[in-house]
Amino acid sequence: MADKTQETGTISKNEKISATTSVCGLIGNPVGHSLSPLIHNSLAEIFGHDLIYTAFCVSGEGLLSAVKGAFELGIKGLNVTVPHKVAVMDSLCDIDPIAEHIGAVNTLVRTKEGFKGYNTDVYGLKRALISEGVTLQDETVVILGAGGASRACAFLCAMEKAGRVYILNRSVDKARALAKDVNDYAGKALCTALALSDRGQITEESFIVLQATSIGLFPDSDKAPVEDATFYERVRFGFDLIYRPAQTKFMKLVNDAGGRSANGLKMLLYQAVEAYELWNGVSVPDESVHEVQKLLEEAVNR
Ligand code: ATR
C-alpha cells in the first residue's frame, strides 16, 4: 500500500491515533464549547506527542466513578471544570498544597496510586500577568468577586507577596470567608473584605484590579461590577478573567480612565500550558505559547 505521508505530504488525524495514543481530557458539565481541546491538541501537534485531548460531559452523580474509570482506562491526565472543581477533590489520592488551600482542583495528574490534584488556574493567572508585564509583589490589589475564580486570585496575591488586598463582593460574607482563608495562609492581615458598594473605603491612590465576577460575560456585555468613573481613575492595570467578549465593559472603563487592561484569554491559555507541562514533563517555550494563542484568538473571534 502506498505511504499516505509521501502521497499527500500530511497525515490525517485519524491515521495518527493508534492503540498507543495517550488520552487526556476535560470533565465538566457543560463542556461542549470548551477551548481546552484546541489548546492541548495544538500543543501535542507542536511537540509531536502521541496524545489526544477531548471533553467528557460528566454529571455530579457520576463524577467519582468517572474519575475512577478514567484511572482504570489509563487516561493520562484530566482537566476539571464547573461544577466539579471542588467535589472532585474526594476522588484523588493526593492534592497539591496550594490547591488544597484554594479548595479547588482543575488538573488531575496520573500517579501510581491514583490521580493527584493541582490548581493550575493560579499559575495560569500568574503567567498571564507576567506576560502583561505585571507583578503583584508589594502592590495594592483589588479583587472583584469572591467565588471560585476569586479564590485563585486571592491566593496568588498571598503567594506573590502583594502589599494589600481588598476583596469586594456583592455578598460580603463570602468575601469575609475568603479573606480569612487567605489571611490564615499568609499568616497576617493581608486581605480586607468589603461589600462592592463600600469601595469608597479603599484609601490607596493607585491599584491593580482583578475582575473575577461573572458580570460582563457574553451576552450581558454592557455591564461591569463597578461603573463609577472615580474608581477607574485609580486603576493602573485591570485584568478581567472574562475573555468573551474580548473587550469587556470593565476593560473599557479602565482604558477610558487612562489605565491598561487585559482579558482572561491568556489565563485560560497558561492554565492549560501548566497542565500540559505537568502531564508531559516538558516546558512549553514562549514561541509555542504564542502559536497556540493565535489559534485561540481566531477561535474566540469566530
Ligand atoms: P466562578 O467560579 O467563575 O468564580 P462563582 O463562584 O459563581 O463563579 O462566582 C461568581 C462571582 O460573581 C461571585 O463573586 C458573585 O457574587 P456573589 O458571591 O454575591 O453571588 C459575582 N456575581 C455574579 N453575578 C453578580 C451580580 N449580578 N452582581 C454582583 N456580583 C455578581
Short mmCIF file of C-alpha atoms and ligand atoms in Angstrom, two decimals:
data_model
loop_
_atom_site.label_atom_id
_atom_site.label_comp_id
_atom_site.label_asym_id
_atom_site.label_seq_id
_atom_site.Cartn_x
_atom_site.Cartn_y
_atom_site.Cartn_z
CA MET A 1 0.00 0.00 0.00
CA ALA A 2 1.25 3.48 -0.84
CA ASP A 3 2.59 5.59 2.02
CA LYS A 4 -0.04 8.31 2.57
CA THR A 5 2.56 10.62 4.07
CA GLN A 6 4.52 10.66 0.85
CA GLU A 7 1.37 10.89 -1.25
CA THR A 8 -0.17 13.91 0.42
CA GLY A 9 2.59 15.45 2.48
CA THR A 10 0.34 15.31 5.56
CA ILE A 11 -1.10 12.62 7.79
CA SER A 12 -4.75 12.92 8.75
CA LYS A 13 -5.67 12.93 12.44
CA ASN A 14 -7.40 9.53 12.20
CA GLU A 15 -4.27 7.89 10.86
CA LYS A 16 -2.20 9.26 13.74
CA ILE A 17 -4.44 7.91 16.50
CA SER A 18 -3.35 4.39 17.32
CA ALA A 19 -3.55 1.76 20.04
CA THR A 20 -0.71 3.51 21.90
CA THR A 21 -2.08 7.05 21.75
CA SER A 22 -2.34 8.67 25.20
CA VAL A 23 -5.68 10.23 26.12
CA CYS A 24 -6.24 13.37 28.18
CA GLY A 25 -9.47 15.25 28.59
CA LEU A 26 -11.76 17.66 30.33
CA ILE A 27 -14.58 16.69 32.69
CA GLY A 28 -17.34 19.17 33.48
CA ASN A 29 -20.93 19.97 32.64
CA PRO A 30 -21.41 21.51 30.13
CA VAL A 31 -18.19 21.07 28.13
CA GLY A 32 -19.39 21.39 24.54
CA HIS A 33 -17.97 24.89 23.97
CA SER A 34 -14.63 24.29 25.69
CA LEU A 35 -11.49 25.67 24.05
CA SER A 36 -9.24 23.27 26.00
CA PRO A 37 -9.21 20.60 23.24
CA LEU A 38 -7.91 23.21 20.77
CA ILE A 39 -5.12 24.25 23.15
CA HIS A 40 -3.97 20.76 24.15
CA ASN A 41 -4.26 19.14 20.72
CA SER A 42 -2.28 22.06 19.25
CA LEU A 43 0.43 21.61 21.88
CA ALA A 44 0.55 17.85 21.18
CA GLU A 45 0.91 18.65 17.47
CA ILE A 46 3.71 21.15 18.12
CA PHE A 47 5.61 18.72 20.38
CA GLY A 48 4.89 15.70 18.18
CA HIS A 49 3.41 13.89 21.19
CA ASP A 50 1.20 10.87 20.53
CA LEU A 51 -1.63 12.32 22.62
CA ILE A 52 -5.21 13.37 22.07
CA TYR A 53 -7.42 15.54 24.26
CA THR A 54 -11.20 15.52 24.28
CA ALA A 55 -14.08 16.61 26.54
CA PHE A 56 -16.34 14.42 28.68
CA CYS A 57 -19.67 15.70 29.98
CA VAL A 58 -19.99 14.22 33.47
CA SER A 59 -22.90 14.59 35.91
CA GLY A 60 -22.41 15.27 39.62
CA GLU A 61 -23.67 11.78 40.48
CA GLY A 62 -21.26 10.19 38.04
CA LEU A 63 -18.18 12.20 39.00
CA LEU A 64 -16.44 9.78 41.38
CA SER A 65 -16.99 6.74 39.17
CA ALA A 66 -15.88 8.75 36.11
CA VAL A 67 -12.55 9.62 37.77
CA LYS A 68 -12.08 6.02 38.96
CA GLY A 69 -12.94 4.73 35.49
CA ALA A 70 -10.61 7.23 33.83
CA PHE A 71 -7.78 5.94 36.01
CA GLU A 72 -8.57 2.31 35.21
CA LEU A 73 -8.69 3.17 31.49
CA GLY A 74 -5.21 4.61 31.70
CA ILE A 75 -6.23 8.22 30.98
CA LYS A 76 -3.04 10.24 31.31
CA GLY A 77 -4.47 13.45 32.73
CA LEU A 78 -7.71 15.35 33.16
CA ASN A 79 -8.80 18.93 33.49
CA VAL A 80 -11.81 19.64 35.65
CA THR A 81 -14.23 22.50 35.15
CA VAL A 82 -17.53 23.79 36.51
CA PRO A 83 -19.30 22.36 38.50
CA HIS A 84 -16.80 19.70 39.67
CA LYS A 85 -13.70 21.63 40.80
CA VAL A 86 -14.48 21.18 44.50
CA ALA A 87 -16.29 17.81 44.53
CA VAL A 88 -13.53 16.11 42.50
CA MET A 89 -11.17 16.51 45.47
CA ASP A 90 -12.86 13.50 47.15
CA SER A 91 -11.72 11.19 44.35
CA LEU A 92 -7.97 11.90 44.45
CA CYS A 93 -5.03 10.09 46.05
CA ASP A 94 -3.17 13.34 46.74
CA ILE A 95 -3.66 17.10 46.42
CA ASP A 96 -1.04 19.76 45.84
CA PRO A 97 -0.85 22.04 48.93
CA ILE A 98 -1.83 25.26 47.13
CA ALA A 99 -4.84 23.56 45.50
CA GLU A 100 -5.79 22.31 48.97
CA HIS A 101 -5.63 25.88 50.32
CA ILE A 102 -7.63 27.27 47.40
CA GLY A 103 -10.14 24.47 47.85
CA ALA A 104 -10.45 23.71 44.15
CA VAL A 105 -8.70 21.44 41.67
CA ASN A 106 -8.70 21.89 37.90
CA THR A 107 -5.99 19.43 36.84
CA LEU A 108 -5.55 15.72 37.62
CA VAL A 109 -2.16 14.12 37.07
CA ARG A 110 -1.80 10.34 36.92
CA THR A 111 0.35 8.70 39.61
CA LYS A 112 0.79 5.01 40.51
CA GLU A 113 -1.84 5.21 43.25
CA GLY A 114 -4.46 7.36 41.51
CA PHE A 115 -4.86 10.93 40.28
CA LYS A 116 -3.17 13.81 42.10
CA GLY A 117 -4.98 17.17 42.01
CA TYR A 118 -3.48 20.54 41.16
CA ASN A 119 -4.84 24.03 40.65
CA THR A 120 -3.21 25.44 37.52
CA ASP A 121 -5.62 28.42 37.39
CA VAL A 122 -3.46 30.16 39.96
CA TYR A 123 -0.27 29.67 37.90
CA GLY A 124 -2.19 30.49 34.71
CA LEU A 125 -3.12 33.84 36.21
CA LYS A 126 0.45 34.41 37.39
CA ARG A 127 1.91 33.72 33.94
CA ALA A 128 -0.80 35.78 32.20
CA LEU A 129 0.05 38.76 34.43
CA ILE A 130 3.79 38.31 33.85
CA SER A 131 3.17 38.28 30.09
CA GLU A 132 1.46 41.67 30.55
CA GLY A 133 4.48 42.95 32.48
CA VAL A 134 2.56 42.93 35.80
CA THR A 135 3.84 41.54 39.10
CA LEU A 136 1.91 41.68 42.37
CA GLN A 137 4.73 42.00 44.90
CA ASP A 138 4.13 44.96 47.25
CA GLU A 139 1.16 46.10 45.12
CA THR A 140 -2.30 47.04 46.29
CA VAL A 141 -4.68 44.63 44.58
CA VAL A 142 -8.47 44.91 44.43
CA ILE A 143 -10.29 41.65 43.66
CA LEU A 144 -13.85 41.97 42.38
CA GLY A 145 -15.81 38.85 43.39
CA ALA A 146 -15.42 36.09 45.99
CA GLY A 147 -16.39 32.98 44.04
CA GLY A 148 -14.19 30.14 42.79
CA ALA A 149 -12.15 32.26 40.37
CA SER A 150 -11.57 34.92 43.04
CA ARG A 151 -10.08 32.32 45.36
CA ALA A 152 -7.26 31.64 42.86
CA CYS A 153 -6.72 35.43 42.56
CA ALA A 154 -6.59 35.99 46.30
CA PHE A 155 -4.19 33.10 46.98
CA LEU A 156 -1.94 34.27 44.16
CA CYS A 157 -1.78 37.68 45.88
CA ALA A 158 -0.58 35.95 49.05
CA MET A 159 1.89 33.72 47.17
CA GLU A 160 3.31 36.72 45.32
CA LYS A 161 3.52 38.84 48.48
CA ALA A 162 1.14 41.61 47.44
CA GLY A 163 1.24 44.60 49.79
CA ARG A 164 -2.50 44.95 50.44
CA VAL A 165 -5.55 43.12 49.07
CA TYR A 166 -9.19 44.21 49.05
CA ILE A 167 -11.81 41.58 48.24
CA LEU A 168 -15.04 43.24 47.10
CA ASN A 169 -18.17 41.18 46.70
CA ARG A 170 -21.92 41.65 46.48
CA SER A 171 -22.31 39.15 49.35
CA VAL A 172 -19.82 40.45 51.89
CA ASP A 173 -19.96 37.22 53.94
CA LYS A 174 -18.33 35.31 51.08
CA ALA A 175 -15.63 37.99 50.80
CA ARG A 176 -15.02 37.72 54.56
CA ALA A 177 -14.69 33.93 54.40
CA LEU A 178 -12.17 34.17 51.55
CA ALA A 179 -10.22 36.95 53.28
CA LYS A 180 -9.97 34.80 56.41
CA ASP A 181 -8.71 31.75 54.47
CA VAL A 182 -6.04 33.82 52.70
CA ASN A 183 -5.01 35.67 55.85
CA ASP A 184 -4.59 32.34 57.68
CA TYR A 185 -2.41 31.12 54.80
CA ALA A 186 -0.39 34.35 54.68
CA GLY A 187 -0.07 34.48 58.47
CA LYS A 188 -1.06 38.16 58.52
CA ALA A 189 -3.98 40.51 57.82
CA LEU A 190 -3.29 40.84 54.09
CA CYS A 191 -6.91 40.88 52.84
CA THR A 192 -9.75 43.20 53.75
CA ALA A 193 -13.29 42.17 52.81
CA LEU A 194 -15.74 44.81 51.64
CA ALA A 195 -19.17 44.92 50.04
CA LEU A 196 -18.92 46.10 46.43
CA SER A 197 -20.86 49.20 47.47
CA ASP A 198 -18.25 50.03 50.16
CA ARG A 199 -15.40 50.54 47.68
CA GLY A 200 -15.11 54.14 48.93
CA GLN A 201 -13.19 52.66 51.89
CA ILE A 202 -10.22 51.89 49.66
CA THR A 203 -7.76 54.63 50.50
CA GLU A 204 -4.91 53.91 48.07
CA GLU A 205 -4.47 56.29 45.13
CA SER A 206 -3.45 53.61 42.64
CA PHE A 207 -4.06 49.87 42.40
CA ILE A 208 -4.33 46.76 40.24
CA VAL A 209 -7.79 45.20 39.80
CA LEU A 210 -8.53 41.53 39.13
CA GLN A 211 -12.12 41.29 37.86
CA ALA A 212 -13.35 37.82 38.83
CA THR A 213 -17.14 38.22 38.93
CA SER A 214 -19.28 36.85 36.11
CA ILE A 215 -20.63 40.34 35.34
CA GLY A 216 -19.94 41.42 31.76
CA LEU A 217 -19.81 37.89 30.41
CA PHE A 218 -21.35 37.47 26.94
CA PRO A 219 -24.27 38.09 26.25
CA ASP A 220 -24.55 40.56 29.19
CA SER A 221 -21.64 42.52 27.73
CA ASP A 222 -22.88 46.01 28.64
CA LYS A 223 -22.39 45.55 32.40
CA ALA A 224 -19.48 45.96 34.82
CA PRO A 225 -19.43 45.19 38.56
CA VAL A 226 -18.39 48.80 39.28
CA GLU A 227 -19.50 51.60 36.97
CA ASP A 228 -18.35 54.87 38.56
CA ALA A 229 -15.51 56.69 36.82
CA THR A 230 -13.81 57.86 40.05
CA PHE A 231 -12.96 54.24 40.91
CA TYR A 232 -11.38 53.67 37.49
CA GLU A 233 -9.23 56.81 37.73
CA ARG A 234 -7.17 54.90 40.31
CA VAL A 235 -6.87 51.64 38.34
CA ARG A 236 -3.37 51.32 36.91
CA PHE A 237 -3.97 47.87 35.43
CA GLY A 238 -7.22 45.94 35.18
CA PHE A 239 -7.28 42.22 34.42
CA ASP A 240 -10.68 40.76 33.53
CA LEU A 241 -10.82 36.97 33.91
CA ILE A 242 -13.59 37.02 31.29
CA TYR A 243 -12.44 36.60 27.66
CA ARG A 244 -15.78 36.70 25.85
CA PRO A 245 -16.25 39.47 24.75
CA ALA A 246 -12.57 40.23 24.06
CA GLN A 247 -13.07 43.75 25.45
CA THR A 248 -15.42 43.77 28.42
CA LYS A 249 -17.20 46.82 29.79
CA PHE A 250 -14.80 46.66 32.78
CA MET A 251 -11.79 46.81 30.45
CA LYS A 252 -13.31 49.73 28.52
CA LEU A 253 -13.87 51.66 31.76
CA VAL A 254 -10.23 51.02 32.77
CA ASN A 255 -8.95 52.15 29.37
CA ASP A 256 -11.23 55.22 29.22
CA ALA A 257 -9.81 56.37 32.56
CA GLY A 258 -6.24 56.05 31.23
CA GLY A 259 -5.32 52.62 32.68
CA ARG A 260 -4.16 49.47 30.91
CA SER A 261 -6.25 46.31 30.71
CA ALA A 262 -6.19 42.69 29.52
CA ASN A 263 -8.78 39.94 29.22
CA GLY A 264 -8.65 36.40 30.59
CA LEU A 265 -7.70 34.58 27.39
CA LYS A 266 -4.04 34.30 28.40
CA MET A 267 -5.06 32.91 31.80
CA LEU A 268 -7.09 30.23 30.01
CA LEU A 269 -4.10 29.52 27.79
CA TYR A 270 -1.49 29.42 30.57
CA GLN A 271 -3.56 27.26 32.93
CA ALA A 272 -3.68 24.74 30.07
CA VAL A 273 0.05 25.13 29.38
CA GLU A 274 0.76 24.40 33.07
CA ALA A 275 -1.42 21.28 32.89
CA TYR A 276 0.26 20.14 29.67
CA GLU A 277 3.66 20.60 31.32
CA LEU A 278 2.60 18.55 34.37
CA TRP A 279 1.27 15.69 32.23
CA ASN A 280 4.16 15.51 29.81
CA GLY A 281 7.17 16.65 31.83
CA VAL A 282 8.02 19.35 29.30
CA SER A 283 8.45 23.11 29.42
CA VAL A 284 6.43 24.85 26.71
CA PRO A 285 8.59 27.54 25.08
CA ASP A 286 7.22 31.08 24.55
CA GLU A 287 7.06 30.73 20.76
CA SER A 288 4.82 27.67 21.09
CA VAL A 289 2.58 29.50 23.56
CA HIS A 290 2.28 32.38 21.06
CA GLU A 291 1.46 29.96 18.25
CA VAL A 292 -1.41 28.46 20.27
CA GLN A 293 -2.52 31.93 21.41
CA LYS A 294 -3.10 32.93 17.78
CA LEU A 295 -5.27 29.85 17.19
CA LEU A 296 -7.18 30.57 20.37
CA GLU A 297 -7.82 34.19 19.41
CA GLU A 298 -9.09 33.08 16.00
CA ALA A 299 -11.42 30.56 17.66
CA VAL A 300 -12.79 33.09 20.16
CA ASN A 301 -13.39 35.74 17.48
CA ARG A 302 -15.02 33.29 15.06
P1 ATR B 1 -16.59 31.47 39.42
O1 ATR B 1 -16.31 30.03 39.70
O2 ATR B 1 -16.47 31.86 37.96
O3 ATR B 1 -15.84 32.40 40.32
P2 ATR B 1 -18.90 31.80 41.08
O4 ATR B 1 -18.20 31.03 42.14
O5 ATR B 1 -20.34 31.53 40.81
O6 ATR B 1 -18.17 31.68 39.70
O7 ATR B 1 -18.73 33.37 41.45
C1 ATR B 1 -19.37 34.38 40.74
C2 ATR B 1 -18.98 35.73 41.32
O8 ATR B 1 -19.65 36.77 40.57
C3 ATR B 1 -19.40 35.92 42.77
O9 ATR B 1 -18.47 36.75 43.42
C4 ATR B 1 -20.76 36.63 42.63
O10 ATR B 1 -21.13 37.40 43.73
P3 ATR B 1 -21.98 36.72 44.95
O11 ATR B 1 -21.00 35.92 45.74
O12 ATR B 1 -22.50 37.89 45.72
O13 ATR B 1 -23.05 35.90 44.33
C5 ATR B 1 -20.46 37.54 41.46
N1 ATR B 1 -21.69 37.97 40.79
C6 ATR B 1 -22.40 37.25 39.89
N2 ATR B 1 -23.47 37.97 39.46
C7 ATR B 1 -23.42 39.17 40.12
C8 ATR B 1 -24.23 40.36 40.11
N3 ATR B 1 -25.29 40.45 39.32
N4 ATR B 1 -23.86 41.39 40.90
C9 ATR B 1 -22.77 41.30 41.70
N5 ATR B 1 -21.96 40.22 41.74
C10 ATR B 1 -22.28 39.16 40.98
#
